Coordinates of C-alpha atoms and ligand atoms in Angstrom, one line a residue:
M210 CA 121.9 -28.0 59.9
R211 CA 121.5 -29.7 56.6
E212 CA 122.7 -28.0 53.4
T213 CA 120.0 -27.2 50.8
G214 CA 120.1 -29.2 47.5
D215 CA 121.4 -27.5 44.4
D216 CA 119.0 -26.0 41.9
C217 CA 118.1 -28.8 39.6
T218 CA 115.5 -30.6 37.6
L219 CA 114.7 -34.1 39.0
V220 CA 113.7 -36.4 36.2
L221 CA 111.9 -39.3 37.8
I222 CA 111.9 -42.2 35.4
G223 CA 109.2 -44.6 36.6
A224 CA 107.3 -41.7 38.0
L225 CA 104.2 -43.6 39.0
G226 CA 105.8 -46.9 40.0
D227 CA 105.8 -48.4 43.5
L228 CA 109.1 -47.0 44.6
A229 CA 108.2 -43.5 43.5
R230 CA 104.9 -43.6 45.3
R231 CA 106.0 -45.3 48.5
K232 CA 109.4 -43.8 49.0
L233 CA 110.5 -41.0 46.7
Y234 CA 107.5 -38.6 46.8
P235 CA 107.4 -38.8 50.6
A236 CA 111.1 -38.2 50.8
L237 CA 110.9 -35.2 48.4
Y238 CA 107.9 -33.9 50.2
R239 CA 109.7 -33.9 53.5
L240 CA 112.7 -32.1 51.9
A241 CA 110.2 -29.5 50.6
K242 CA 108.7 -29.2 54.1
D243 CA 112.1 -28.8 55.7
G244 CA 113.0 -26.1 53.1
L245 CA 115.8 -28.2 51.6
L246 CA 114.7 -28.1 48.0
A247 CA 116.5 -25.3 46.1
P248 CA 114.4 -22.4 44.7
R249 CA 114.8 -23.7 41.2
F250 CA 113.9 -27.3 41.9
T251 CA 111.5 -28.8 39.4
L252 CA 110.1 -32.3 39.1
V253 CA 109.7 -34.0 35.7
G254 CA 107.9 -37.4 35.8
V255 CA 108.4 -39.9 33.0
E256 CA 106.0 -42.9 32.7
R257 CA 104.0 -44.7 30.1
S258 CA 100.5 -44.2 31.4
P259 CA 98.4 -41.4 29.9
Q260 CA 98.7 -38.3 32.2
D261 CA 99.2 -34.6 31.8
D262 CA 101.0 -32.2 34.0
A263 CA 97.9 -31.6 36.2
S264 CA 96.9 -35.2 36.6
Y265 CA 100.6 -36.1 37.4
V266 CA 100.5 -33.6 40.3
K267 CA 97.2 -35.0 41.4
A268 CA 98.8 -38.5 41.4
I269 CA 101.7 -37.3 43.6
G270 CA 99.1 -35.9 46.0
E271 CA 97.4 -39.2 46.1
A272 CA 100.7 -41.0 46.7
L273 CA 101.5 -38.7 49.6
A274 CA 98.1 -39.1 51.1
S275 CA 98.5 -42.8 51.3
A276 CA 102.2 -42.9 52.2
A277 CA 103.1 -43.8 55.7
D278 CA 106.1 -41.5 56.3
T279 CA 105.0 -38.0 55.4
G280 CA 104.9 -37.1 59.1
G281 CA 101.1 -36.2 59.3
P282 CA 98.6 -34.6 56.9
V283 CA 100.1 -33.1 53.7
D284 CA 101.1 -29.5 54.2
P285 CA 99.7 -27.5 51.2
A286 CA 102.7 -25.1 51.1
A287 CA 105.2 -27.9 51.0
F288 CA 103.2 -29.8 48.4
E289 CA 103.1 -26.6 46.3
R290 CA 106.8 -26.2 46.6
L291 CA 107.4 -29.8 45.6
T292 CA 105.1 -29.8 42.6
R293 CA 105.5 -26.2 41.4
G294 CA 106.2 -26.3 37.6
A295 CA 106.1 -30.1 37.6
R296 CA 105.9 -31.6 34.2
Y297 CA 104.9 -35.0 32.9
V298 CA 106.5 -36.8 29.9
R299 CA 104.6 -39.8 28.6
G300 CA 106.2 -42.5 26.6
D301 CA 107.7 -45.9 26.2
L302 CA 111.3 -46.1 27.5
T303 CA 112.4 -48.2 24.6
D304 CA 111.2 -45.6 22.1
P305 CA 113.7 -42.9 21.0
A306 CA 110.8 -40.4 20.5
L307 CA 110.4 -40.4 24.3
Y308 CA 114.0 -39.0 24.8
S309 CA 113.4 -36.2 22.2
A310 CA 110.2 -35.3 24.1
L311 CA 112.1 -35.3 27.3
C312 CA 114.8 -33.0 25.9
T313 CA 112.2 -30.6 24.7
T314 CA 110.5 -30.6 28.1
L315 CA 113.9 -30.1 29.9
D316 CA 114.8 -27.2 27.6
S317 CA 111.4 -25.6 28.3
V318 CA 111.7 -26.1 32.0
E319 CA 115.2 -24.6 32.0
S320 CA 114.7 -21.8 29.4
A321 CA 114.3 -19.2 32.1
T322 CA 117.1 -20.6 34.2
P323 CA 120.7 -19.4 34.2
V324 CA 123.0 -21.8 32.6
A325 CA 124.8 -22.5 35.8
A326 CA 121.6 -23.8 37.4
R327 CA 120.7 -26.2 34.6
N328 CA 121.5 -29.2 36.6
R329 CA 119.7 -32.5 35.9
L330 CA 119.3 -35.4 38.3
F331 CA 117.9 -38.6 36.7
Y332 CA 116.4 -41.1 39.0
M333 CA 116.0 -44.6 37.5
A334 CA 113.1 -46.0 39.4
I335 CA 112.6 -48.8 36.9
P336 CA 113.3 -52.5 36.5
P337 CA 117.0 -53.3 35.8
S338 CA 116.1 -54.8 32.4
L339 CA 115.5 -51.2 31.2
F340 CA 118.6 -49.6 32.7
L341 CA 120.7 -49.7 29.7
R342 CA 118.0 -48.7 27.2
V343 CA 117.4 -45.6 29.3
V344 CA 121.1 -44.8 29.8
E345 CA 121.5 -45.1 26.0
G346 CA 118.4 -42.9 25.4
L347 CA 119.4 -40.2 27.8
S348 CA 122.9 -40.1 26.6
S349 CA 122.3 -40.1 22.9
C350 CA 119.7 -37.4 22.9
G351 CA 122.1 -35.2 24.9
A352 CA 119.8 -35.0 28.0
A353 CA 122.5 -36.3 30.2
P354 CA 125.9 -35.4 28.9
R355 CA 129.0 -37.1 30.2
T356 CA 130.9 -34.8 32.5
H357 CA 133.8 -34.9 34.8
T358 CA 134.0 -33.3 38.2
A359 CA 136.4 -30.6 36.9
E360 CA 134.2 -29.8 34.0
E361 CA 131.1 -29.7 36.2
A362 CA 132.8 -27.1 38.3
Q363 CA 133.9 -25.1 35.2
H364 CA 130.5 -25.1 33.4
G365 CA 128.3 -25.0 36.4
A366 CA 125.7 -27.4 35.1
W367 CA 125.8 -31.1 36.1
A368 CA 124.0 -34.3 35.2
R369 CA 123.8 -37.2 37.7
L370 CA 122.1 -40.5 37.5
I371 CA 120.7 -42.3 40.5
I372 CA 120.4 -46.1 40.0
E373 CA 118.5 -48.6 42.2
K374 CA 119.7 -52.1 42.8
P375 CA 120.0 -54.8 41.6
F376 CA 123.3 -53.9 40.1
G377 CA 123.6 -57.1 38.1
R378 CA 122.9 -60.7 39.0
D379 CA 126.5 -61.8 39.6
A380 CA 130.0 -60.4 39.3
A381 CA 130.1 -60.7 35.5
S382 CA 126.8 -59.0 34.8
A383 CA 127.7 -56.3 37.4
R384 CA 130.9 -55.6 35.6
A385 CA 129.1 -55.5 32.3
L386 CA 126.6 -53.0 33.7
N387 CA 129.4 -50.9 35.1
T388 CA 131.2 -50.9 31.8
A389 CA 128.1 -49.9 29.9
L390 CA 127.4 -47.1 32.4
L391 CA 130.9 -45.9 32.4
N392 CA 130.9 -45.8 28.6
R393 CA 128.3 -43.1 28.8
F394 CA 128.9 -41.4 32.2
S395 CA 131.8 -40.8 34.5
E396 CA 131.9 -42.5 37.9
P397 CA 131.3 -39.2 39.8
Q398 CA 128.0 -38.9 37.9
L399 CA 126.7 -42.2 39.1
Y400 CA 124.8 -42.5 42.4
R401 CA 124.1 -46.2 43.2
I402 CA 121.6 -46.4 46.0
D403 CA 121.9 -48.7 48.9
H404 CA 119.3 -47.4 51.2
Y405 CA 121.0 -48.9 54.2
L406 CA 123.7 -46.4 53.9
G407 CA 121.2 -43.6 54.2
K408 CA 120.0 -44.8 57.5
E409 CA 121.0 -42.5 60.3
T410 CA 122.2 -45.3 62.5
V411 CA 124.5 -46.8 59.8
Q412 CA 126.0 -43.4 59.3
N413 CA 126.4 -43.2 63.0
V414 CA 128.6 -46.3 63.0
L415 CA 131.3 -44.2 61.3
A416 CA 130.8 -41.3 63.8
F417 CA 130.8 -43.8 66.7
R418 CA 134.0 -45.4 65.5
F419 CA 136.0 -42.4 64.4
A420 CA 134.7 -39.5 66.5
N421 CA 135.4 -41.4 69.8
A422 CA 138.8 -42.4 71.1
I423 CA 137.9 -45.1 73.5
F424 CA 136.8 -47.9 71.2
E425 CA 139.1 -47.7 68.3
P426 CA 142.1 -49.1 70.2
L427 CA 140.0 -52.1 71.0
W428 CA 138.7 -52.5 67.5
N429 CA 140.8 -55.5 66.4
R430 CA 141.6 -59.2 66.9
G431 CA 143.3 -58.4 70.2
S432 CA 140.0 -57.5 72.0
I433 CA 137.1 -58.6 69.8
A434 CA 136.1 -62.2 69.8
H435 CA 133.6 -62.0 67.0
V436 CA 131.1 -59.6 65.3
Q437 CA 127.5 -60.4 64.4
I438 CA 125.5 -58.5 61.7
T439 CA 121.7 -59.2 61.7
V440 CA 119.1 -57.9 59.4
A441 CA 115.9 -59.8 60.4
E442 CA 112.5 -59.0 58.9
T443 CA 109.0 -60.1 59.8
V444 CA 107.7 -59.3 56.4
G445 CA 107.5 -61.9 53.7
V446 CA 108.1 -61.2 50.0
E447 CA 105.2 -58.7 50.0
G448 CA 103.8 -59.4 46.5
R449 CA 107.3 -59.4 45.0
G450 CA 107.4 -63.2 44.6
G451 CA 108.4 -62.9 40.9
Y452 CA 111.4 -60.7 41.7
Y453 CA 112.4 -62.7 44.8
E454 CA 112.4 -66.1 43.0
E455 CA 115.1 -64.7 40.8
A456 CA 117.0 -63.0 43.6
G457 CA 116.8 -64.9 46.9
V458 CA 118.2 -63.6 50.1
V459 CA 121.9 -63.6 49.2
R460 CA 121.4 -61.3 46.2
D461 CA 118.6 -59.3 47.8
M462 CA 120.3 -58.5 51.1
F463 CA 123.9 -59.8 51.3
Q464 CA 125.4 -58.5 48.2
N465 CA 124.4 -54.9 49.1
H466 CA 123.1 -54.1 52.6
L467 CA 125.0 -56.7 54.6
M468 CA 128.3 -56.2 52.8
Q469 CA 127.9 -52.5 53.3
L470 CA 127.4 -53.0 57.0
L471 CA 130.4 -55.3 57.2
A472 CA 132.6 -52.8 55.4
T473 CA 131.3 -49.9 57.6
I474 CA 132.0 -51.8 60.9
A475 CA 135.3 -53.2 59.8
M476 CA 137.0 -50.7 57.5
E477 CA 140.2 -48.8 58.4
P478 CA 139.7 -45.1 59.4
P479 CA 139.6 -43.1 56.2
G480 CA 142.0 -40.1 55.8
T481 CA 139.0 -37.8 55.5
I482 CA 135.2 -38.2 55.5
D483 CA 134.6 -37.8 51.8
A484 CA 133.3 -40.0 49.1
A485 CA 136.7 -41.0 47.7
A486 CA 138.4 -41.7 51.0
V487 CA 135.5 -43.6 52.6
R488 CA 134.8 -45.7 49.5
D489 CA 138.5 -46.5 49.0
E490 CA 138.6 -48.0 52.6
K491 CA 135.4 -50.0 52.0
V492 CA 136.8 -51.4 48.8
K493 CA 140.0 -52.4 50.6
L494 CA 138.0 -54.1 53.3
L495 CA 135.9 -56.0 50.9
R496 CA 139.0 -57.1 49.0
A497 CA 140.3 -58.6 52.2
V498 CA 137.1 -60.7 52.8
R499 CA 138.0 -64.4 52.3
R500 CA 136.5 -66.0 49.2
Y501 CA 134.9 -69.4 49.5
D502 CA 134.5 -72.2 47.2
G503 CA 133.5 -75.9 47.2
A504 CA 133.5 -77.5 50.7
S505 CA 134.3 -74.2 52.4
I506 CA 130.9 -72.8 51.3
A507 CA 129.1 -75.7 53.1
E508 CA 131.0 -74.9 56.3
N509 CA 130.3 -71.2 56.2
L510 CA 126.8 -70.8 54.8
A511 CA 123.4 -72.0 56.1
L512 CA 120.3 -71.4 54.1
G513 CA 116.6 -71.6 54.9
Q514 CA 113.2 -70.9 53.4
Y515 CA 110.1 -69.9 55.5
G516 CA 107.2 -72.2 55.8
P517 CA 103.8 -71.4 57.1
G518 CA 103.6 -69.9 60.6
A519 CA 102.4 -67.0 62.6
I520 CA 103.7 -63.4 62.8
A521 CA 102.3 -61.3 65.7
G522 CA 99.6 -63.9 66.2
E523 CA 98.4 -63.9 62.5
R524 CA 98.7 -67.0 60.4
V525 CA 100.9 -66.4 57.3
P526 CA 101.6 -68.6 54.3
G527 CA 104.9 -70.2 53.6
Y528 CA 107.2 -68.8 50.9
A529 CA 106.3 -71.6 48.4
E530 CA 102.6 -70.6 48.7
E531 CA 103.2 -66.9 48.0
P532 CA 101.9 -65.6 44.7
S533 CA 104.4 -66.0 41.7
V534 CA 106.5 -68.5 43.7
K535 CA 107.0 -72.0 42.4
P536 CA 105.5 -74.6 44.9
D537 CA 108.8 -76.5 44.8
S538 CA 110.9 -73.3 44.9
R539 CA 114.5 -73.7 46.1
T540 CA 115.0 -70.0 46.7
P541 CA 116.4 -69.2 50.1
T542 CA 114.7 -66.6 52.2
Y543 CA 117.2 -66.8 55.1
A544 CA 121.0 -67.1 55.1
A545 CA 123.6 -67.1 57.8
L546 CA 127.2 -66.7 56.7
R547 CA 130.5 -66.8 58.5
V548 CA 133.2 -64.6 56.9
F549 CA 136.8 -63.8 57.7
V550 CA 138.6 -60.6 56.9
D551 CA 142.1 -61.5 56.1
N552 CA 144.0 -58.4 57.1
W553 CA 146.2 -57.4 60.0
R554 CA 143.4 -56.0 62.1
W555 CA 140.9 -58.9 61.8
E556 CA 143.0 -62.0 61.3
G557 CA 141.1 -65.0 62.9
V558 CA 138.0 -63.0 64.0
P559 CA 134.8 -64.5 62.6
F560 CA 132.0 -62.2 61.3
Y561 CA 128.6 -63.8 61.4
L562 CA 126.1 -62.3 59.0
R563 CA 122.4 -63.3 58.9
S564 CA 119.3 -62.1 57.3
G565 CA 115.9 -63.6 56.7
K566 CA 112.3 -62.9 56.0
R567 CA 109.4 -63.9 58.3
L568 CA 111.6 -64.1 61.4
A569 CA 110.4 -63.6 64.9
E570 CA 111.2 -59.9 65.1
R571 CA 112.2 -57.0 62.9
V572 CA 115.7 -56.2 64.0
S573 CA 118.8 -54.8 62.3
E574 CA 121.9 -54.6 64.4
I575 CA 125.6 -55.1 64.7
V576 CA 126.8 -56.9 67.8
V577 CA 130.5 -56.7 68.7
R578 CA 131.4 -59.3 71.2
F579 CA 134.6 -58.7 73.1
R580 CA 136.9 -61.3 74.5
R581 CA 136.1 -62.5 78.0
A582 CA 137.9 -61.0 80.9
P583 CA 140.6 -63.3 82.3
G584 CA 138.8 -65.5 84.7
V585 CA 141.5 -65.7 87.4
L586 CA 139.5 -63.9 90.0
W587 CA 136.4 -66.0 89.8
P588 CA 136.6 -69.8 89.6
V589 CA 134.2 -72.0 87.6
P590 CA 131.2 -72.0 87.6
A591 CA 131.0 -68.2 88.4
R592 CA 133.4 -67.5 85.6
E593 CA 131.3 -69.3 83.1
E594 CA 128.4 -67.1 84.0
M595 CA 130.4 -64.0 83.2
R596 CA 129.2 -62.7 79.9
P597 CA 131.7 -61.0 77.7
N598 CA 131.3 -57.3 77.1
E599 CA 129.1 -56.7 74.2
L600 CA 128.4 -53.6 72.1
V601 CA 125.2 -53.5 70.2
L602 CA 124.7 -51.0 67.5
R603 CA 121.0 -51.1 66.9
I604 CA 120.1 -49.9 63.4
Q605 CA 116.3 -50.4 63.6
P606 CA 114.0 -50.2 65.3
D607 CA 114.7 -48.6 68.8
E608 CA 117.8 -47.0 67.2
G609 CA 120.6 -46.8 69.7
I610 CA 123.8 -48.2 71.1
T611 CA 124.1 -50.4 74.1
L612 CA 127.2 -51.5 76.0
G613 CA 126.8 -54.6 78.1
F614 CA 129.2 -55.3 81.0
Q615 CA 129.3 -57.1 84.4
A616 CA 128.2 -55.6 87.6
K617 CA 128.2 -57.0 91.1
R618 CA 124.7 -57.7 92.3
P619 CA 123.9 -55.5 95.3
G620 CA 124.2 -57.3 98.6
A621 CA 125.9 -60.4 97.2
A622 CA 129.4 -61.2 98.5
L623 CA 132.3 -59.9 96.4
A624 CA 134.3 -62.9 97.6
L625 CA 134.5 -66.1 95.7
S626 CA 131.7 -68.4 94.5
P627 CA 129.2 -69.8 95.1
E628 CA 127.8 -66.6 96.7
M629 CA 129.6 -64.2 94.4
E630 CA 127.0 -62.9 92.0
L631 CA 127.7 -60.9 88.9
S632 CA 125.0 -59.7 86.7
P633 CA 125.1 -58.4 83.2
V634 CA 123.9 -54.8 82.9
R635 CA 123.7 -52.3 80.1
M636 CA 124.5 -48.7 79.4
R637 CA 122.2 -47.4 76.7
F638 CA 122.1 -44.5 74.3
S639 CA 118.8 -44.1 72.5
Y640 CA 118.3 -41.8 69.5
E641 CA 114.8 -41.0 70.6
D642 CA 115.6 -40.1 74.1
D643 CA 118.6 -38.0 73.2
F644 CA 117.6 -36.4 70.0
G645 CA 113.8 -36.9 69.9
G646 CA 111.6 -37.6 66.9
E647 CA 112.1 -40.2 64.3
P648 CA 115.4 -40.6 62.4
V649 CA 115.5 -39.0 59.0
P650 CA 114.3 -41.6 56.4
A651 CA 117.1 -43.0 54.3
Y652 CA 115.7 -41.8 50.9
E653 CA 115.4 -38.3 52.2
T654 CA 119.1 -38.3 53.1
L655 CA 120.2 -39.9 49.9
L656 CA 118.1 -37.7 47.5
L657 CA 119.5 -34.6 49.2
D658 CA 123.0 -35.9 49.0
A659 CA 122.6 -36.6 45.3
M660 CA 121.3 -33.0 44.8
I661 CA 124.3 -31.7 46.7
G662 CA 126.8 -33.9 44.9
D663 CA 128.0 -35.9 47.9
A664 CA 128.5 -39.5 46.9
T665 CA 129.8 -40.8 50.2
L666 CA 126.7 -42.8 51.0
F667 CA 126.4 -44.3 47.5
A668 CA 128.1 -47.5 46.2
R669 CA 131.0 -47.0 43.8
S670 CA 131.4 -49.5 40.9
D671 CA 134.4 -51.2 42.4
E672 CA 132.6 -51.7 45.7
V673 CA 129.7 -53.3 43.9
E674 CA 132.1 -55.6 42.0
Q675 CA 133.9 -56.6 45.1
A676 CA 130.7 -57.4 47.0
W677 CA 129.6 -59.6 44.1
A678 CA 133.0 -61.3 44.1
I679 CA 132.3 -62.3 47.7
V680 CA 128.7 -63.5 47.2
D681 CA 129.0 -65.0 43.7
P682 CA 130.1 -68.5 44.9
L683 CA 127.4 -68.3 47.5
V684 CA 124.6 -67.5 45.1
A685 CA 125.9 -70.2 42.8
A686 CA 125.8 -72.7 45.6
A687 CA 122.3 -71.6 46.6
D688 CA 121.1 -71.8 43.0
A689 CA 122.5 -75.3 42.5
G690 CA 121.8 -76.6 46.0
P691 CA 118.9 -78.6 47.4
R692 CA 115.8 -77.0 48.8
P693 CA 116.9 -75.0 51.8
E694 CA 115.9 -76.1 55.3
C695 CA 112.3 -75.0 56.1
Y696 CA 111.7 -72.8 59.2
P697 CA 108.3 -71.8 60.4
A698 CA 107.4 -68.2 59.8
G699 CA 107.8 -66.2 63.1
T700 CA 110.7 -68.1 64.4
N701 CA 114.5 -67.5 64.7
G702 CA 115.2 -69.2 61.4
P703 CA 116.5 -72.6 60.5
R704 CA 118.5 -74.8 62.8
G705 CA 121.4 -74.7 60.4
G706 CA 121.8 -70.9 61.1
D707 CA 122.1 -71.6 64.8
A708 CA 124.5 -74.5 64.3
L709 CA 126.7 -72.3 62.1
I710 CA 127.6 -70.0 65.0
A711 CA 127.3 -72.7 67.7
R712 CA 130.1 -74.7 66.1
D713 CA 132.5 -71.9 67.2
G714 CA 131.1 -71.8 70.7
F715 CA 129.0 -68.7 70.2
S716 CA 125.3 -67.9 69.9
W717 CA 123.3 -65.3 68.1
H718 CA 122.2 -62.3 70.0
P719 CA 118.5 -63.1 70.6
L720 CA 116.1 -61.6 68.2
T721 CA 113.2 -61.0 70.6
L722 CA 113.1 -58.7 73.5
A723 CA 111.8 -61.5 75.7
A724 CA 114.7 -63.7 74.9
R725 CA 117.2 -60.9 75.4
E726 CA 116.0 -60.2 78.9
R727 CA 116.3 -63.7 80.0
Ligands
BG6_1002 C1 115.4 -54.1 50.2 C2 115.1 -55.6 49.9 O1 116.6 -53.8 49.6 O2 115.5 -54.0 51.6 C3 113.8 -56.0 50.6 O3 114.9 -55.7 48.5 C4 113.9 -55.8 52.1 O4 113.5 -57.4 50.3 C5 114.3 -54.3 52.3 O5 112.6 -56.0 52.6 C6 114.6 -54.1 53.8 O6 114.8 -52.7 54.0 P1 114.4 -52.1 55.4 O7 114.8 -50.6 55.3 O8 112.9 -52.3 55.6 O9 115.2 -52.8 56.5

């Protein structure tokens, strides 16, 4: 059972933008459908295009009609619940007059509401270049007063701010952004979205690790040979060439999603499952990740850029031919990185992280490869055939967990080679089979958590800064380096990515099902 969100007004800044249309309205609609919006939930859209309240509601309807994840045709009652009393405020985010108009609208929305329910959730669905202007505007007109948790509890009404990545371009700009935000708001008011943390399967990594007793004793350098984290995509830059040219894969995926996955799989057990304890442990883990510079970067990082190729039988252009991308672009669309966590638990255990666009398959997963069983019972070559135990936490698609181990092939001799035949087999848990239906989309979880005031699945300022401190030298190397190795779209990525892991005597968990079953 999920808790209902608090009574609140959700101010969606960037109300008709791509994110709002594709992700936020569908998520809010589903919350409305599931009865998780509070009785006094009201939506206020802020955007520059000429609309009024009625045409704004119509635009939300259109967005829902074309969105993929509303779970079928739009239910009129849920739509009515979502848009009841919705208001639209038109204006330019750099103009102070907009913030006065917003305050007037908020006062009128809340006029009939008890003081204790005058909660405001501001969602910044806007380009980062506007963040600070908006923060300034909201704060100086008094729309979003600075509060502390104790005061919130005392006065009843809260103001929270949801921010979308990118949180800076590097460690220095991330720190500057945090400082500017913390001048106006307190940390508990800030909800920095990393949508990977909202994915059911990522949350389940914590449940898997800390609600089960059998794996945790093995979760260390004594039993684990290495860990792989893969976020492979088949999509290209999807019309976001301009953004991507500035970002590249390390900023776009590693600084946030991959570092969060690394922290989640490797952190120490927190004392409690709450925002402070979980985030403290993640920060500790990120602090322990070895920093690279100079030659060590070249040994531990491989980059690539997709060239033309085929995805699911369709020809697709190379990155350099995408709109708004320079033909001689040096932006990497693939990276593989080896990191070490220099703490007691993980000393010497490599973590291999890779992510890329236009790869052979869309797969996000964490693979924990255990050490081989002692080979004393089976001589070479049978011993070499024995695969180490492997735990695969599959984040998407086909969400689930698989444990691979050795079994004796029926009928074969148990006695020694050459007849002895072992075969790798799998035990599998599938979300779909056990729980049915689709996992709750990340934005739905995260919006509800922000309405409830649970920041566990949001990135804290020190987490963001630590993640930047890890990737900063890598992005600097990528920015300054030569054009990355080209890989044809629809393949497993550049040879350099395979070589990075092969040097340690390991190989990547295959991306495609066909290769896995081999
Ligand atoms: C976003 C990146 O944060 O995550 C995109 O900016 C990427 O480039 C996306 O495609 C991947 O998210 P998901 O949920 O589709 O795996």
